[in-house]
Amino acid sequence: IALAAVRKVGRSLKYIASSLQMDREIVLEAVRQDGTALDHAASALQLDREVAFEAVRKTGCSLKYIAAALQSDREIVLEALRQDSQALEHAAPALQQDREIVFEAVRKDGWALNY
């Protein structure tokens, strides 16, 4: 039932049992439907690179919900920026100064320079 629920509405992850919020398969399905569902995943899964990548692939701003260690992952940040240039705000400070990263953000939206 939980898997069917998150496939339909990813953020329903918030309402399922905490033991299921630790289930990688359920969390992957949830973030594939809505990347911001990562906010309700167990912290161990917020550290999971594949889960984080799927979340930002669907919803760029979900970069703010992934573990800090992954906010400095160049590939994840670039994918987030392809979806939402404002995700730059949640990238690690070193990447906020990176020429390629900033270019990708500004290419989509000049307002990204605010971050």
PDB file of C-alpha atoms in Angstrom:
ATOM      1  CA  ILE A   1       0.000   0.000   0.000  1.00  0.00           C
ATOM      2  CA  ALA A   2       2.816   2.422   0.905  1.00  0.00           C
ATOM      3  CA  LEU A   3       4.570   1.827  -2.413  1.00  0.00           C
ATOM      4  CA  ALA A   4       1.374   2.521  -4.345  1.00  0.00           C
ATOM      5  CA  ALA A   5       0.794   5.687  -2.320  1.00  0.00           C
ATOM      6  CA  VAL A   6       4.246   7.177  -2.963  1.00  0.00           C
ATOM      7  CA  ARG A   7       4.058   6.293  -6.649  1.00  0.00           C
ATOM      8  CA  LYS A   8       0.929   8.406  -6.878  1.00  0.00           C
ATOM      9  CA  VAL A   9       1.927  11.209  -4.472  1.00  0.00           C
ATOM     10  CA  GLY A  10       5.593  11.194  -3.500  1.00  0.00           C
ATOM     11  CA  ARG A  11       5.137  13.462  -0.503  1.00  0.00           C
ATOM     12  CA  SER A  12       2.797  10.912   1.060  1.00  0.00           C
ATOM     13  CA  LEU A  13       6.077   9.464   2.352  1.00  0.00           C
ATOM     14  CA  LYS A  14       5.549  11.907   5.223  1.00  0.00           C
ATOM     15  CA  TYR A  15       2.531   9.958   6.451  1.00  0.00           C
ATOM     16  CA  ILE A  16       3.787   6.385   6.304  1.00  0.00           C
ATOM     17  CA  ALA A  17       5.423   4.504   9.164  1.00  0.00           C
ATOM     18  CA  SER A  18       8.956   5.627   9.982  1.00  0.00           C
ATOM     19  CA  SER A  19      10.209   2.097   9.338  1.00  0.00           C
ATOM     20  CA  LEU A  20       9.014   2.471   5.743  1.00  0.00           C
ATOM     21  CA  GLN A  21      10.709   5.864   5.453  1.00  0.00           C
ATOM     22  CA  MET A  22      13.917   3.838   5.797  1.00  0.00           C
ATOM     23  CA  ASP A  23      12.975   1.498   2.958  1.00  0.00           C
ATOM     24  CA  ARG A  24      15.185   2.366  -0.010  1.00  0.00           C
ATOM     25  CA  GLU A  25      12.750   1.091  -2.644  1.00  0.00           C
ATOM     26  CA  ILE A  26       9.865   3.113  -1.228  1.00  0.00           C
ATOM     27  CA  VAL A  27      11.967   6.261  -0.891  1.00  0.00           C
ATOM     28  CA  LEU A  28      13.310   5.910  -4.446  1.00  0.00           C
ATOM     29  CA  GLU A  29       9.770   5.659  -5.782  1.00  0.00           C
ATOM     30  CA  ALA A  30       8.695   8.650  -3.715  1.00  0.00           C
ATOM     31  CA  VAL A  31      11.518  10.919  -4.933  1.00  0.00           C
ATOM     32  CA  ARG A  32      11.002   9.823  -8.528  1.00  0.00           C
ATOM     33  CA  GLN A  33       7.442  11.120  -8.213  1.00  0.00           C
ATOM     34  CA  ASP A  34       8.361  14.243  -6.193  1.00  0.00           C
ATOM     35  CA  GLY A  35      11.957  15.028  -5.269  1.00  0.00           C
ATOM     36  CA  THR A  36      10.923  17.023  -2.221  1.00  0.00           C
ATOM     37  CA  ALA A  37       9.693  13.780  -0.645  1.00  0.00           C
ATOM     38  CA  LEU A  38      13.332  13.313   0.346  1.00  0.00           C
ATOM     39  CA  ASP A  39      12.600  15.679   3.235  1.00  0.00           C
ATOM     40  CA  HIS A  40      10.646  12.832   4.861  1.00  0.00           C
ATOM     41  CA  ALA A  41      13.118  10.028   4.185  1.00  0.00           C
ATOM     42  CA  ALA A  42      15.349   8.566   6.865  1.00  0.00           C
ATOM     43  CA  SER A  43      18.597  10.520   7.169  1.00  0.00           C
ATOM     44  CA  ALA A  44      20.598   7.489   6.028  1.00  0.00           C
ATOM     45  CA  LEU A  45      18.777   7.646   2.698  1.00  0.00           C
ATOM     46  CA  GLN A  46      19.425  11.376   2.407  1.00  0.00           C
ATOM     47  CA  LEU A  47      23.091  10.290   2.302  1.00  0.00           C
ATOM     48  CA  ASP A  48      22.432   7.765  -0.472  1.00  0.00           C
ATOM     49  CA  ARG A  49      23.882   9.139  -3.713  1.00  0.00           C
ATOM     50  CA  GLU A  50      21.408   7.398  -6.021  1.00  0.00           C
ATOM     51  CA  VAL A  51      18.422   8.519  -3.966  1.00  0.00           C
ATOM     52  CA  ALA A  52      19.758  12.094  -3.892  1.00  0.00           C
ATOM     53  CA  PHE A  53      20.403  12.099  -7.638  1.00  0.00           C
ATOM     54  CA  GLU A  54      16.886  10.848  -8.400  1.00  0.00           C
ATOM     55  CA  ALA A  55      15.422  13.509  -6.106  1.00  0.00           C
ATOM     56  CA  VAL A  56      17.227  16.408  -7.801  1.00  0.00           C
ATOM     57  CA  ARG A  57      16.571  14.928 -11.236  1.00  0.00           C
ATOM     58  CA  LYS A  58      12.850  15.280 -10.530  1.00  0.00           C
ATOM     59  CA  THR A  59      12.907  18.444  -8.405  1.00  0.00           C
ATOM     60  CA  GLY A  60      16.059  20.578  -8.407  1.00  0.00           C
ATOM     61  CA  CYS A  61      15.258  22.425  -5.196  1.00  0.00           C
ATOM     62  CA  SER A  62      15.270  19.116  -3.317  1.00  0.00           C
ATOM     63  CA  LEU A  63      19.039  19.697  -3.136  1.00  0.00           C
ATOM     64  CA  LYS A  64      18.289  21.343   0.206  1.00  0.00           C
ATOM     65  CA  TYR A  65      17.101  18.010   1.638  1.00  0.00           C
ATOM     66  CA  ILE A  66      20.129  15.908   0.781  1.00  0.00           C
ATOM     67  CA  ALA A  67      23.002  15.394   3.188  1.00  0.00           C
ATOM     68  CA  ALA A  68      25.575  18.194   3.263  1.00  0.00           C
ATOM     69  CA  ALA A  69      28.260  15.821   2.005  1.00  0.00           C
ATOM     70  CA  LEU A  70      26.304  15.344  -1.221  1.00  0.00           C
ATOM     71  CA  GLN A  71      25.637  19.056  -1.655  1.00  0.00           C
ATOM     72  CA  SER A  72      29.277  19.246  -2.722  1.00  0.00           C
ATOM     73  CA  ASP A  73      28.873  16.479  -5.310  1.00  0.00           C
ATOM     74  CA  ARG A  74      29.395  18.224  -8.657  1.00  0.00           C
ATOM     75  CA  GLU A  75      27.224  15.822 -10.667  1.00  0.00           C
ATOM     76  CA  ILE A  76      24.311  16.061  -8.250  1.00  0.00           C
ATOM     77  CA  VAL A  77      24.493  19.858  -8.108  1.00  0.00           C
ATOM     78  CA  LEU A  78      24.659  20.166 -11.906  1.00  0.00           C
ATOM     79  CA  GLU A  79      21.599  17.934 -12.248  1.00  0.00           C
ATOM     80  CA  ALA A  80      19.744  20.018  -9.658  1.00  0.00           C
ATOM     81  CA  LEU A  81      20.606  23.196 -11.570  1.00  0.00           C
ATOM     82  CA  ARG A  82      19.301  21.716 -14.811  1.00  0.00           C
ATOM     83  CA  GLN A  83      15.922  21.470 -13.098  1.00  0.00           C
ATOM     84  CA  ASP A  84      15.980  24.637 -11.009  1.00  0.00           C
ATOM     85  CA  SER A  85      18.669  27.323 -11.112  1.00  0.00           C
ATOM     86  CA  GLN A  86      17.698  28.461  -7.623  1.00  0.00           C
ATOM     87  CA  ALA A  87      19.088  25.175  -6.295  1.00  0.00           C
ATOM     88  CA  LEU A  88      22.444  26.982  -6.344  1.00  0.00           C
ATOM     89  CA  GLU A  89      21.431  28.406  -2.970  1.00  0.00           C
ATOM     90  CA  HIS A  90      21.720  24.912  -1.465  1.00  0.00           C
ATOM     91  CA  ALA A  91      24.986  23.868  -3.098  1.00  0.00           C
ATOM     92  CA  ALA A  92      28.126  23.675  -0.996  1.00  0.00           C
ATOM     93  CA  PRO A  93      29.895  27.060  -0.769  1.00  0.00           C
ATOM     94  CA  ALA A  94      32.854  25.813  -2.818  1.00  0.00           C
ATOM     95  CA  LEU A  95      30.529  24.908  -5.686  1.00  0.00           C
ATOM     96  CA  GLN A  96      28.738  28.243  -5.430  1.00  0.00           C
ATOM     97  CA  GLN A  97      32.091  29.752  -6.439  1.00  0.00           C
ATOM     98  CA  ASP A  98      32.735  27.237  -9.237  1.00  0.00           C
ATOM     99  CA  ARG A  99      32.637  28.819 -12.696  1.00  0.00           C
ATOM    100  CA  GLU A 100      30.950  25.879 -14.456  1.00  0.00           C
ATOM    101  CA  ILE A 101      28.343  25.497 -11.726  1.00  0.00           C
ATOM    102  CA  VAL A 102      27.492  29.203 -11.680  1.00  0.00           C
ATOM    103  CA  PHE A 103      27.356  29.295 -15.480  1.00  0.00           C
ATOM    104  CA  GLU A 104      24.848  26.429 -15.519  1.00  0.00           C
ATOM    105  CA  ALA A 105      22.663  28.241 -12.992  1.00  0.00           C
ATOM    106  CA  VAL A 106      22.834  31.614 -14.744  1.00  0.00           C
ATOM    107  CA  ARG A 107      22.283  30.056 -18.156  1.00  0.00           C
ATOM    108  CA  LYS A 108      18.782  29.099 -17.010  1.00  0.00           C
ATOM    109  CA  ASP A 109      18.070  32.138 -14.873  1.00  0.00           C
ATOM    110  CA  GLY A 110      20.146  35.262 -14.315  1.00  0.00           C
ATOM    111  CA  TRP A 111      18.617  35.674 -10.872  1.00  0.00           C
ATOM    112  CA  ALA A 112      20.719  32.728  -9.720  1.00  0.00           C
ATOM    113  CA  LEU A 113      23.562  35.212  -9.232  1.00  0.00           C
ATOM    114  CA  ASN A 114      21.799  36.228  -6.035  1.00  0.00           C
ATOM    115  CA  TYR A 115      23.046  33.007  -4.429  1.00  0.00           C
TER     116      TYR A 115
END
